Coordinates of C-alpha atoms in Angstrom, one line a residue:
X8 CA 22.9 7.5 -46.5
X9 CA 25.8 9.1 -44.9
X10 CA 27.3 8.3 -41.7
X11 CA 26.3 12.2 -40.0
X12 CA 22.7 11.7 -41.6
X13 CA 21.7 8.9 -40.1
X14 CA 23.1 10.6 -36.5
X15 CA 21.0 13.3 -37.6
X16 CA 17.8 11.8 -38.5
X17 CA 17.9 9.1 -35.5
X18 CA 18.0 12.4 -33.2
X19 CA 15.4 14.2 -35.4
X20 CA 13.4 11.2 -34.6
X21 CA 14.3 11.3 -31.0
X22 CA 12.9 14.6 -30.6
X23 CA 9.4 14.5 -32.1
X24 CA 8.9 11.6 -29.5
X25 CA 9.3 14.4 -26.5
X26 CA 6.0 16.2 -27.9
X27 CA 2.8 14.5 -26.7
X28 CA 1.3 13.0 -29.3
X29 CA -2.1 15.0 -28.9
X30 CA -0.1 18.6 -30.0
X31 CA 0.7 17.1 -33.0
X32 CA -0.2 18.4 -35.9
X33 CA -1.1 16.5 -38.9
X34 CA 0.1 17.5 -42.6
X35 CA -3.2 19.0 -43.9
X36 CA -3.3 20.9 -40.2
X37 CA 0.7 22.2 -40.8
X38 CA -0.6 23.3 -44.5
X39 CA -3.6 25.2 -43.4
X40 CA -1.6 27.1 -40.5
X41 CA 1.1 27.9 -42.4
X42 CA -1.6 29.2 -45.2
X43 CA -0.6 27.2 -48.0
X44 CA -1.6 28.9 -51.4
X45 CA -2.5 32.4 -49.8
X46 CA -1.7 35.6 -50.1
X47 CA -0.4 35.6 -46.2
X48 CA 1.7 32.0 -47.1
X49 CA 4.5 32.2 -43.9
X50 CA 2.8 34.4 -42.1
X51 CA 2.2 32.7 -39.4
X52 CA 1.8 35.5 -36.6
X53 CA -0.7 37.2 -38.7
X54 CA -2.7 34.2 -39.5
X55 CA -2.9 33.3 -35.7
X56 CA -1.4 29.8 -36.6
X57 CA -1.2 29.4 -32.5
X58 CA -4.8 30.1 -31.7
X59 CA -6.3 28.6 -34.4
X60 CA -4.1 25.1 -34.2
X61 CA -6.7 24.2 -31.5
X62 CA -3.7 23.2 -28.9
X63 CA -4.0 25.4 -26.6
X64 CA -7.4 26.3 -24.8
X65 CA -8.3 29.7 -24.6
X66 CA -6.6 30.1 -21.5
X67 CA -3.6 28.9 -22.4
X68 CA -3.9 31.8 -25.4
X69 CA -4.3 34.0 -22.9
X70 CA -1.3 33.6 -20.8
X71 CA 1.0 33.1 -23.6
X72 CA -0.4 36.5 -25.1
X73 CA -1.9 39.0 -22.7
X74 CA 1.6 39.1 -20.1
X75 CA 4.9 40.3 -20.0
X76 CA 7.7 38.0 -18.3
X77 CA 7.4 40.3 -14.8
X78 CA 3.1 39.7 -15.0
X79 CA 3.3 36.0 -15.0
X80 CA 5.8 36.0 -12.2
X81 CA 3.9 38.3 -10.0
X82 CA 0.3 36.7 -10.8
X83 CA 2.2 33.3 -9.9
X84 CA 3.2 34.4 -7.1
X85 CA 0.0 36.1 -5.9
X86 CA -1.9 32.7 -7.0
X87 CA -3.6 34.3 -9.9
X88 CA -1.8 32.1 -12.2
X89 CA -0.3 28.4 -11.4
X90 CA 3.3 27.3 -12.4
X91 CA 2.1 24.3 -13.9
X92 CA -0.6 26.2 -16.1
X93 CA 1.5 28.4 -17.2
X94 CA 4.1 25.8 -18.2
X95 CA 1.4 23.9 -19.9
X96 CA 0.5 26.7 -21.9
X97 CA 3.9 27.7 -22.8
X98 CA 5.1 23.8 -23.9
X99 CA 2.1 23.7 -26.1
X100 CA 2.5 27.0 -28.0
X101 CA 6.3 26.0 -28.2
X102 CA 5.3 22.5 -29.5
X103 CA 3.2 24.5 -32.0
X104 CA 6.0 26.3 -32.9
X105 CA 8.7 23.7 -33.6
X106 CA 6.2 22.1 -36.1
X107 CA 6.1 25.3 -38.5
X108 CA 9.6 27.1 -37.9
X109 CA 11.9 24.2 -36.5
X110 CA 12.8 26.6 -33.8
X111 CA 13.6 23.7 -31.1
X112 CA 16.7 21.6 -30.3
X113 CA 16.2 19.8 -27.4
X114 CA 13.2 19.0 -26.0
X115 CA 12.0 18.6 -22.3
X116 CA 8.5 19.5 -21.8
X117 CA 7.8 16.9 -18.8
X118 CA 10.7 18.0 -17.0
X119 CA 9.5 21.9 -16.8
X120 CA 5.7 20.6 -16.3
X121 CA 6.6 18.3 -13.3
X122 CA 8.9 21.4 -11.9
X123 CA 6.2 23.8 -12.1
X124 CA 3.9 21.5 -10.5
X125 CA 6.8 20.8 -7.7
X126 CA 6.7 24.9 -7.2
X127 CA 3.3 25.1 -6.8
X128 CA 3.6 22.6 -4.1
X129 CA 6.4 24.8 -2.3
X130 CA 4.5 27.9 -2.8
X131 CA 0.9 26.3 -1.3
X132 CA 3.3 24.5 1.7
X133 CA 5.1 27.1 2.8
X134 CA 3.4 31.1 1.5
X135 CA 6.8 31.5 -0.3
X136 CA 8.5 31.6 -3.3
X137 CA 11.6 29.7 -4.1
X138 CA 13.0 32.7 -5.6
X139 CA 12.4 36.0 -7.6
X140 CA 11.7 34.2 -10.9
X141 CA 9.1 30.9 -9.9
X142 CA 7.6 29.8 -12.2
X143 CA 8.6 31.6 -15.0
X144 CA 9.5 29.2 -18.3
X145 CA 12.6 30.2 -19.9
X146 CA 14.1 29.0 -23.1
X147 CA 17.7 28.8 -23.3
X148 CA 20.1 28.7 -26.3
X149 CA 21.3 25.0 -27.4
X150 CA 24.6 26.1 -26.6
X151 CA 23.9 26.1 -22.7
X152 CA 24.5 22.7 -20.7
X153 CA 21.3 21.7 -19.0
X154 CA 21.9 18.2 -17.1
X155 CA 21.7 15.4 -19.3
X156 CA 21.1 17.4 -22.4
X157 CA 22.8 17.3 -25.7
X158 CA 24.1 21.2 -26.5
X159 CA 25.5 19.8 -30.3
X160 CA 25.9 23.8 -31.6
X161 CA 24.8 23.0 -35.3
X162 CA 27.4 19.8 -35.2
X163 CA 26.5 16.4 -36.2
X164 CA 29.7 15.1 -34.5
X165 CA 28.8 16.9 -30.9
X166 CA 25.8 14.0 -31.0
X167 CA 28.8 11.6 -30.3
X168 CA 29.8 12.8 -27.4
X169 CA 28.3 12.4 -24.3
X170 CA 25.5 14.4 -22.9
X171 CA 26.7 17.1 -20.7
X172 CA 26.8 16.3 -16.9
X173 CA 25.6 19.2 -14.9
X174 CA 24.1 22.8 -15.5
X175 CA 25.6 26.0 -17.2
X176 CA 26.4 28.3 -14.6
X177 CA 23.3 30.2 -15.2
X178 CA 21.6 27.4 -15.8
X179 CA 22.5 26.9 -12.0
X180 CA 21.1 30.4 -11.1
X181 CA 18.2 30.5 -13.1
X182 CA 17.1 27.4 -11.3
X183 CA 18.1 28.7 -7.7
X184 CA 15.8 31.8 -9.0
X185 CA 12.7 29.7 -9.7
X186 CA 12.8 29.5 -13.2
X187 CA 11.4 26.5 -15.2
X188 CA 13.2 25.2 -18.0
X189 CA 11.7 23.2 -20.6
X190 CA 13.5 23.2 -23.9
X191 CA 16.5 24.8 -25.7
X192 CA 16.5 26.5 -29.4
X193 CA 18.1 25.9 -32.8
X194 CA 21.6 27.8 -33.9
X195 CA 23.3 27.8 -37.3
X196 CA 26.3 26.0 -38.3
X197 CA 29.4 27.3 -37.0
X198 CA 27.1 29.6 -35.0
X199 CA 29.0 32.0 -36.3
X200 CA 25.8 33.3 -39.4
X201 CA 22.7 35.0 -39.8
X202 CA 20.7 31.9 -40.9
X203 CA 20.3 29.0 -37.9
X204 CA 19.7 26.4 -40.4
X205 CA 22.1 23.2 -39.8
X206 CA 22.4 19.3 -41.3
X207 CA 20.7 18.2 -37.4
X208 CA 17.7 20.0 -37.0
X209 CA 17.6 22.2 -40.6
X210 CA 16.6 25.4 -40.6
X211 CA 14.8 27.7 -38.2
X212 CA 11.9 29.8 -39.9
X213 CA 10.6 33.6 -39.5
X214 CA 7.2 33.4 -38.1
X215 CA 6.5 36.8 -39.4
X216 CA 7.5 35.3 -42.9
X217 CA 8.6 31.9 -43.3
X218 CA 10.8 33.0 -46.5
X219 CA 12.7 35.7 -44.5
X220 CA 15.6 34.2 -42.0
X221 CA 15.0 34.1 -38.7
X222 CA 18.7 35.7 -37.6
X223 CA 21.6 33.9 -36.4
X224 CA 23.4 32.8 -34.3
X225 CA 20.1 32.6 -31.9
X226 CA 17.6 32.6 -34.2
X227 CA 15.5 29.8 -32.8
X228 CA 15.5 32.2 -29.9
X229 CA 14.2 34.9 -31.9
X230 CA 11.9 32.9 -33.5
X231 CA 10.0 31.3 -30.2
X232 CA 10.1 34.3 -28.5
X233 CA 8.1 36.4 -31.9
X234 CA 5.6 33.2 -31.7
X235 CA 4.9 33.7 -27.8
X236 CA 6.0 29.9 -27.4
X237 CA 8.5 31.8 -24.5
X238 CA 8.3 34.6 -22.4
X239 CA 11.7 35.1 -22.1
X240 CA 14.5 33.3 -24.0
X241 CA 18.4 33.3 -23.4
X242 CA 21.0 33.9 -26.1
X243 CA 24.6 34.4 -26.6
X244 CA 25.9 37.3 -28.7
X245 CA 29.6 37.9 -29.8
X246 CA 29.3 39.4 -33.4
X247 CA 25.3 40.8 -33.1
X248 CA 23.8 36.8 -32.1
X249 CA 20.9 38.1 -29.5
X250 CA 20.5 41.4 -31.5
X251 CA 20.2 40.2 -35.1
X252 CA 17.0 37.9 -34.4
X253 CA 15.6 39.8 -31.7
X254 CA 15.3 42.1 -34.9
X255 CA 14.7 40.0 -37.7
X256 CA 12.0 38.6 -35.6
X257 CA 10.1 41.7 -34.0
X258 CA 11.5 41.3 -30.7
X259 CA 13.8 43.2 -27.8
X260 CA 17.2 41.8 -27.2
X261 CA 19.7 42.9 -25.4
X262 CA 23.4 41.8 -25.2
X263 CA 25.4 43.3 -21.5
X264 CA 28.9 44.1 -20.8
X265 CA 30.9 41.0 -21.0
X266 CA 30.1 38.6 -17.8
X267 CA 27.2 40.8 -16.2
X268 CA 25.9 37.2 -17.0
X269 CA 27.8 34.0 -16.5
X270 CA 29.3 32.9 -19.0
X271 CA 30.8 29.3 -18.0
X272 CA 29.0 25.6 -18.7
X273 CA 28.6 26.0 -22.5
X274 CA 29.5 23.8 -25.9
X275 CA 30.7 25.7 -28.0
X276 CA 32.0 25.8 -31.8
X277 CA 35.0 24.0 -32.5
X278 CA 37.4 27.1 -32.9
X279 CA 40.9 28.2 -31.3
X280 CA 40.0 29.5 -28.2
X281 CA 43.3 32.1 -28.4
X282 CA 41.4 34.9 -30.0
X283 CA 38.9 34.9 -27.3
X284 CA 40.5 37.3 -25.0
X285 CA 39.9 40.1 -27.8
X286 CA 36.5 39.9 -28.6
X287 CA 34.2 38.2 -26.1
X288 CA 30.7 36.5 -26.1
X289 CA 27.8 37.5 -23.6
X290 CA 24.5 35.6 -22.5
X291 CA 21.8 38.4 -23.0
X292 CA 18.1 38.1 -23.1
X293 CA 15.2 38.0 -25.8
X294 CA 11.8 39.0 -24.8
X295 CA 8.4 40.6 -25.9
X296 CA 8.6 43.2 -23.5
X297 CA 11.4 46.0 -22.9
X298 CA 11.1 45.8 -19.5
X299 CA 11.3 42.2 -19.2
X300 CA 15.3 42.8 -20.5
X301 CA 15.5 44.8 -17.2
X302 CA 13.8 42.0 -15.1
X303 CA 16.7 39.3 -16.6
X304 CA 19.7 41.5 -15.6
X305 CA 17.5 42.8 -12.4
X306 CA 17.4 39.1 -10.8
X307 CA 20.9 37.5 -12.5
X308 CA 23.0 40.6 -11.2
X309 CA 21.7 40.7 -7.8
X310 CA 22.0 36.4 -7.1
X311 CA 25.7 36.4 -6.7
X312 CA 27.1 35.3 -10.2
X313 CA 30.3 35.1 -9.4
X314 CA 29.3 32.7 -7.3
X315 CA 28.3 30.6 -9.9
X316 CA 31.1 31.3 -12.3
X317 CA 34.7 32.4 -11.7
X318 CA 35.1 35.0 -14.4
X319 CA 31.5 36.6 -14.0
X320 CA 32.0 40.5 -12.4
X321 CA 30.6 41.0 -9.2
X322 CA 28.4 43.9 -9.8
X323 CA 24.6 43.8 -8.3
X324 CA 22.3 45.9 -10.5
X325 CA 21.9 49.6 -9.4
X326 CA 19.1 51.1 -9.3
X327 CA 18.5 54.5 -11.1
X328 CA 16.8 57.4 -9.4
X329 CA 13.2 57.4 -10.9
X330 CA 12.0 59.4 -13.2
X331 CA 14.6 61.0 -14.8
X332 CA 15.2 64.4 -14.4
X333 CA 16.1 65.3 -17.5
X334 CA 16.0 64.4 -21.3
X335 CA 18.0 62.1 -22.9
X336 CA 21.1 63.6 -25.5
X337 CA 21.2 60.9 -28.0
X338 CA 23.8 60.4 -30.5
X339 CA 22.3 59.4 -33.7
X340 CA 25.0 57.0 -35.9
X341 CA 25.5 58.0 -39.5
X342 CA 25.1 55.4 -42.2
X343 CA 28.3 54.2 -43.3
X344 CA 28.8 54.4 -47.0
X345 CA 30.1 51.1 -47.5
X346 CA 27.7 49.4 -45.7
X347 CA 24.4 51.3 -47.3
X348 CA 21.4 51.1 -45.1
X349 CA 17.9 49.8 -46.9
X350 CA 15.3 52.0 -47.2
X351 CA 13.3 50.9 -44.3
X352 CA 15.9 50.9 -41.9
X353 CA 16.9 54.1 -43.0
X354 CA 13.1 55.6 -42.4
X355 CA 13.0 54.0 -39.5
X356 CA 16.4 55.4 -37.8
X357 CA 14.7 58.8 -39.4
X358 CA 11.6 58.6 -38.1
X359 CA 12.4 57.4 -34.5
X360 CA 15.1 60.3 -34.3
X361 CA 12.2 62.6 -35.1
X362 CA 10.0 61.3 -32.4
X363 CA 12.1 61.2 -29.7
X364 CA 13.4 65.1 -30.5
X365 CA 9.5 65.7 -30.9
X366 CA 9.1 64.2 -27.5
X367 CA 11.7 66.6 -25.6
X368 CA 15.4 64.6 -25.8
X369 CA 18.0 66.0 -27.4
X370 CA 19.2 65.1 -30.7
X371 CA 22.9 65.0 -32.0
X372 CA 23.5 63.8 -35.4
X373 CA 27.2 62.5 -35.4
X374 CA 29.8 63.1 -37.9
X375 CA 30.7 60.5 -40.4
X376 CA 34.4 59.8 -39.5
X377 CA 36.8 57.1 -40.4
X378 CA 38.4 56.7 -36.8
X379 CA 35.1 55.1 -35.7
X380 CA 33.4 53.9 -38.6
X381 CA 30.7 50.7 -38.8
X382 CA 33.2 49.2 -41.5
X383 CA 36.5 50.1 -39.7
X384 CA 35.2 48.2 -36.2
X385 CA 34.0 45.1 -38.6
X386 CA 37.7 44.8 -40.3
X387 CA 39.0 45.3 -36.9
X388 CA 36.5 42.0 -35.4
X389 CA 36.7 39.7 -38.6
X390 CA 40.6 39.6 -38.2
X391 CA 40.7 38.5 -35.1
X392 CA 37.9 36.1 -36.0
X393 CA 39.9 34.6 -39.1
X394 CA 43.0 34.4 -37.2
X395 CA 42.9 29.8 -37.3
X396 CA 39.1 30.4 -38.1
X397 CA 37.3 26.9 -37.6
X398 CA 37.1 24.0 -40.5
X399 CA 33.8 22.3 -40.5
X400 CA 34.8 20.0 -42.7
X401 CA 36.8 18.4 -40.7
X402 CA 33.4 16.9 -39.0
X403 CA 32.9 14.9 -41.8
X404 CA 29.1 16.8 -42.8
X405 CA 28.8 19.3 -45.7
X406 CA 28.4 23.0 -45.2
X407 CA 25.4 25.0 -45.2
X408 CA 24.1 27.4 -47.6
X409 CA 25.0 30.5 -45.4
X410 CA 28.4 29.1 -44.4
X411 CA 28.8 27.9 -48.2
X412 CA 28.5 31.2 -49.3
X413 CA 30.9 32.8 -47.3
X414 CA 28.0 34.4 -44.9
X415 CA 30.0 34.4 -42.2
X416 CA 32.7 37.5 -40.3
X417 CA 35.5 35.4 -41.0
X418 CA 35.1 35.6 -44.6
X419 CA 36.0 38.9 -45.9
X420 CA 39.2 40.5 -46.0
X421 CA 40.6 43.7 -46.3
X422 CA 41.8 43.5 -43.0
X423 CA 43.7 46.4 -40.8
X424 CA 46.4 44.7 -40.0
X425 CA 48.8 43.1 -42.0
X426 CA 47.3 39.2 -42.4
X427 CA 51.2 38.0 -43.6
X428 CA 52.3 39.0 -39.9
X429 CA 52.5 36.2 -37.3
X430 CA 49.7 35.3 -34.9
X431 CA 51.2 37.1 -32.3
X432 CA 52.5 40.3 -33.8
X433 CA 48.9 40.2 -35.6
X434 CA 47.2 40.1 -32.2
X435 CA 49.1 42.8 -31.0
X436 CA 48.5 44.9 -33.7
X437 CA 44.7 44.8 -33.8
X438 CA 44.7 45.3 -30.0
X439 CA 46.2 48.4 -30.7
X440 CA 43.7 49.4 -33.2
X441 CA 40.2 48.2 -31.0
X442 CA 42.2 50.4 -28.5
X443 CA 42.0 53.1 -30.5
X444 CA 38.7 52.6 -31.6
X445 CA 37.6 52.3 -28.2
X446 CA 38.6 55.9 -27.6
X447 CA 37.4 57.4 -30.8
X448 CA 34.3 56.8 -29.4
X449 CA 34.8 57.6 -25.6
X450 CA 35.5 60.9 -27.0
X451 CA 32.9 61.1 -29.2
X452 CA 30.6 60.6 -26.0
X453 CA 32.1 62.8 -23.7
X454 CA 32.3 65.2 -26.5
X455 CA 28.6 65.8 -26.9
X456 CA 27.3 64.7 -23.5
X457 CA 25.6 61.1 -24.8
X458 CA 23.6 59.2 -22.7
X459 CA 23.1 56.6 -25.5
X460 CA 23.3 56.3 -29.1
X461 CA 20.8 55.5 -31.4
X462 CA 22.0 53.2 -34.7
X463 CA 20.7 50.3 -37.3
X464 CA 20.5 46.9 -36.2
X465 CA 21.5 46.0 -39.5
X466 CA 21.6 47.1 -42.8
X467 CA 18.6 45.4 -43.6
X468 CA 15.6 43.4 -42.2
X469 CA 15.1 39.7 -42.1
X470 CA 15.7 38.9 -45.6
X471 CA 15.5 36.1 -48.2
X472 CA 17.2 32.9 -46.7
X473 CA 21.0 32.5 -46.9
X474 CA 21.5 36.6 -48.3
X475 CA 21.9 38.0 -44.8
X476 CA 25.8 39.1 -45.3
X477 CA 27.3 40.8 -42.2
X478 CA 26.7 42.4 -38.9
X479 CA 28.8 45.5 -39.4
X480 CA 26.3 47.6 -36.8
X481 CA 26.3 44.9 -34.3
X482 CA 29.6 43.5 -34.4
X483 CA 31.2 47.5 -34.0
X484 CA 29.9 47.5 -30.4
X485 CA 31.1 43.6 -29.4
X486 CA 34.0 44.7 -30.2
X487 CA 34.8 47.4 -27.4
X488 CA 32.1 46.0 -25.2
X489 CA 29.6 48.0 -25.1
X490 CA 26.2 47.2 -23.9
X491 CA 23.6 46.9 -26.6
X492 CA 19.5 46.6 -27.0
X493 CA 17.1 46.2 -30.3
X494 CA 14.0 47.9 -30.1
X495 CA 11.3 46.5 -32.4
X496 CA 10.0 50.0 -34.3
X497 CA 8.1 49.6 -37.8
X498 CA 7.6 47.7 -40.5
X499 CA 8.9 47.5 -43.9
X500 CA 6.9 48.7 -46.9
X501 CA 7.0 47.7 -50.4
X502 CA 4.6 51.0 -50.7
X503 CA 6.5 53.6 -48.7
X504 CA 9.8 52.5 -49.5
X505 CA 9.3 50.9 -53.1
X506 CA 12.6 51.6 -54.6
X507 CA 15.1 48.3 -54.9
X508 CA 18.3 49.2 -54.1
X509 CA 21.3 47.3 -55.7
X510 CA 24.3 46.6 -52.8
X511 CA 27.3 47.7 -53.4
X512 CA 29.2 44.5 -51.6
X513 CA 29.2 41.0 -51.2
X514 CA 28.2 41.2 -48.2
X515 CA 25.0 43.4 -47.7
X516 CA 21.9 41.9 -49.4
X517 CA 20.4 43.5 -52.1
X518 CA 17.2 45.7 -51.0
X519 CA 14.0 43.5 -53.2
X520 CA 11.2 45.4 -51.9
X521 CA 8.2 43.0 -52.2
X522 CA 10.3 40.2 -50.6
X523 CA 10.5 42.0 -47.2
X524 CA 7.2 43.6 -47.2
X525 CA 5.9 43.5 -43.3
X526 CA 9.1 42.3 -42.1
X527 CA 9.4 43.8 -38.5
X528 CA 12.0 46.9 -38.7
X529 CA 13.9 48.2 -35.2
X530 CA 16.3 50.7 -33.7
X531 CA 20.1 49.9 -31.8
X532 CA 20.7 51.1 -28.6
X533 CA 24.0 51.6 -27.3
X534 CA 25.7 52.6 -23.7
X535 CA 29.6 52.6 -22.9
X536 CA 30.8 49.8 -21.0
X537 CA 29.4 48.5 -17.6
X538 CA 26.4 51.3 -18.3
X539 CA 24.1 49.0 -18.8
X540 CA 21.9 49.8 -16.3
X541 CA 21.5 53.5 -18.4
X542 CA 21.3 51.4 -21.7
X543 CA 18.0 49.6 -20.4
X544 CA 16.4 52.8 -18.5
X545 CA 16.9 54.5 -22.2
X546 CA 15.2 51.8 -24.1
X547 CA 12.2 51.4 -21.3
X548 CA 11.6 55.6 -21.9
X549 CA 12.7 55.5 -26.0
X550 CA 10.2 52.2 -26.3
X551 CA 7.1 54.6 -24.9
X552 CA 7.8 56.7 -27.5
X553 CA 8.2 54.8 -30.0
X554 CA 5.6 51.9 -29.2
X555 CA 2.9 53.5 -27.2
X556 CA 1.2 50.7 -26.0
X557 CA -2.3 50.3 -24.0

């Protein structure tokens, strides 16, 4: 056995140890949950594998099912609920979790139970709350420090470092807030693809469908969050990370203007850090809920962030008048032809752009035009992400499928500007063209009056493992910084949309209808820069349209 596997399996090993041993489950238990031999095999949320794992009480289904991120903190607060029930109840369904999608990195269920437990004391002592989120369990992307933690990104060779000494900067907040923290979630090799799946902790799982990928870079996000095992995760998003899974897995997710959240106290993957002035990562939420998204921002914005990290903007959350006074004018994005949209993304865009012009907003379908084109803002991204792009290798552990097969924005070529040109004169060339882009689309908006505009997530839904390709409708906005939210909307249908659909590139998967039957489709919503408090107050009224709900 090599070197990096036995680092790999001795931490594997390590991990199992943090779940008690009575939310184990045994083989034959794993087999029957997953529904082994059925016509619903990886199904897991439709086959209840939670409830009927016999883990959590009925109580504990209840919390974990029947309340949005903002309900648990209010009912905790109120007494209705205790901290250390609800942490309880989250743990266990997490625990569940890990066993059938491998969704969990580091593990540290104890810690949050004897927090919340420490919160309920403060609250009974004194009639107050330590802050506006106690209580509230929140999973955090492995990338994040958390005291004492490893944060090893996907890398074998991160395990030989040293754990981190002190807190991410939001970390830091979250806890001033209240929050309990109790584990962190899986990320794919490189973090820079669509499949989380790495030689540590393997691959993270769809619950929806355990043979579609859960997204990437934060799919073990995406994938507690769909399975309820969190109310409320954190991710990172540079090229689409928070939006794909949110997606993929049936979830919101949001991704703010750069350092709305702070940023600082993070491992990150092994790559030249001189590109990162041009296209920048943001912390952003997951959640079941559209207004929990708004709760996130709400309580980060408003706690000082700056005070916790240097580069994080000081600007509190504003509050919109309420309700709006008029209707929305919503740009709708036109498919790009090199980057064909599947069939039931393509309904779906159609079909939520008839609703919400049914429902009284306006409705502007945009031109197709080159100067502002899904493929012309990829091109622009991927070449300043294969400027010195990183060498796994070098760590001494094979690559992954999806990085193997070139899954990954720093792949393609066909690049804007000249690739033979020096680093710098390269650099200065493709800040000249995201300028440009930037401006084809502030004119666009001003042109026809947008509040927001309405686009894919993806080409595609979660597909088969390893066949994502890439995130030309995510990766357009990252690149001039524009706020963005997914809006679960739909399903796929091997009946409605029944046609396979060949790509025509490498890097969008071909459409196999029966292999994403179910899987969860969405919408894209998208706000200039620093309007991210418009973004969210769009998706909270464009989600009652689209998802009535009881």
């Amino acid at each position: 056995m090599a070197d990096w596997q036995q680092i790999a399996r001795k931490h594997c090993e390590e991990q199992k140890k943090k779940i008690p041993l009575d939310w184990l489950l045994d083989n034959e238990k794993l087999e029957q949950l997953r529904g082994t031999g059925s016509a619903q095999e990886g199904h897991l949320i439709d086959l209840q594998a939670a409830k009927n794992s016999g883990i959590l009480d009925s109580n504990e289904i209840d919390i974990t099912e029947n309340y949005t991120a903002r309900e648990l903190v209010q009912n905790i607060r109120l007494g209705a609920l205790s901290a250390e029930r609800v942490a309880t109840a989250y743990c266990k369904r997490a625990a569940v979790a890990q066993q059938l999608t491998s969704c969990l990195t580091e593990i540290f269920f104890e810690d949050g139970i004897q927090r919340a437990r420490w919160l309920d004391k403060q609250l009974r002592e004194t009639g107050k709350v330590i802050g506006p989120l106690h209580g509230l369990p929140i999973s955090l992307k492995d990338s994040l420090h958390v005291d004492g933690h490893f944060a090893s990104v996907g890398y074998v060779a991160f395990l030989k470092q040293d754990r981190p000494k002190g807190n991410a900067a939001l970390v830091k907040l979250l806890l001033d807030a209240g929050a309990v923290l109790y584990c962190k979630t899986n990320v794919p090799q490189t973090m820079m693809t669509c499949d989380s799946e790495n030689n540590i902790f393997g691959r993270t799982l769809n619950p929806h469908n355990t043979k579609l990928t859960a997204g990437g870079s934060s799919g073990g996000e995406g994938a507690l969050v769909a399975f309820r095992g969190s109310p409320l995760g954190i991710g990172s998003d540079l090229a689409g990370s928070v939006r794909i899974p949110a997606f993929c897995c049936g979830v919101y997710g949001f991704k703010p203007t750069v350092d709305r959240i702070p940023f600082a106290g993070q491992s990150l993957s092994p790559w030249p850090m001189n590109w990162m002035s041009a296209v920048m990562p943001a912390l952003g939420p997951l959640t079941n809920s559209a207004d929990d998204l708004s709760l996130l921002m709400e309580v980060v914005t408003k706690l000082n962030p700056w005070k916790y990290d240097g580069s994080a903007i000081d600007l509190s959350w504003r509050t919109l008048v309420e309700p709006r006074s008029k209707p929305l004018t919503i740009g709708i994005l036109p498919e790009d032809p090199e980057y064909t949209l599947h069939p039931p993304i393509r309904r779906s865009l159609d079909e939520a752009a008839s609703a919400l012009e049914e429902a009284g907003h306006k409705v502007v379908h945009l031109a197709t035009d080159a100067k502002r084109s899904a493929a012309l803002g990829a091109r622009i991204s991927y070449q300043y992400f294969s400027i010195s792009a990183p060498a796994v290798t070098d760590f001494g552990e094979p690559f992954v499928a999806s990085v193997a097969k070139g899954m990954h924005p720093f792949s393609t070529g066909d690049f804007p500007v000249d690739p033979k040109l020096d680093i710098p004169s390269q650099f200065s060339g493709l800040n000249m063209a995201r300028a440009a882009y930037a401006q084809s689309w502030s004119q666009i908006w001003q042109e026809h009056d947008l509040d927001i505009v309405l686009a894919p997530g993806a080409s595609c839904t979660a597909v088969p493992h390893d066949t994502f390709g890439l995130p030309v409708y995510t990766v357009m906005w990252s690149l001039i910084d524009f706020p963005a939210a997914v809006i679960p909307f739909g399903t796929a249908s091997a009946t409605r949309d029944s046609e396979p659909q060949k790509a025509i590139t490498d890097f969008v998967p071909d459409y196999i209808p029966e292999a994403t039957d179910g899987a969860p489709c969405a919408v894209q919503i998208i706000a200039p820069r620093f309007r991210d408090e418009e973004c969210l107050e769009a998706v909270g009224i464009i989600d009652k349209i689209l998802n009535a709900r009881h």
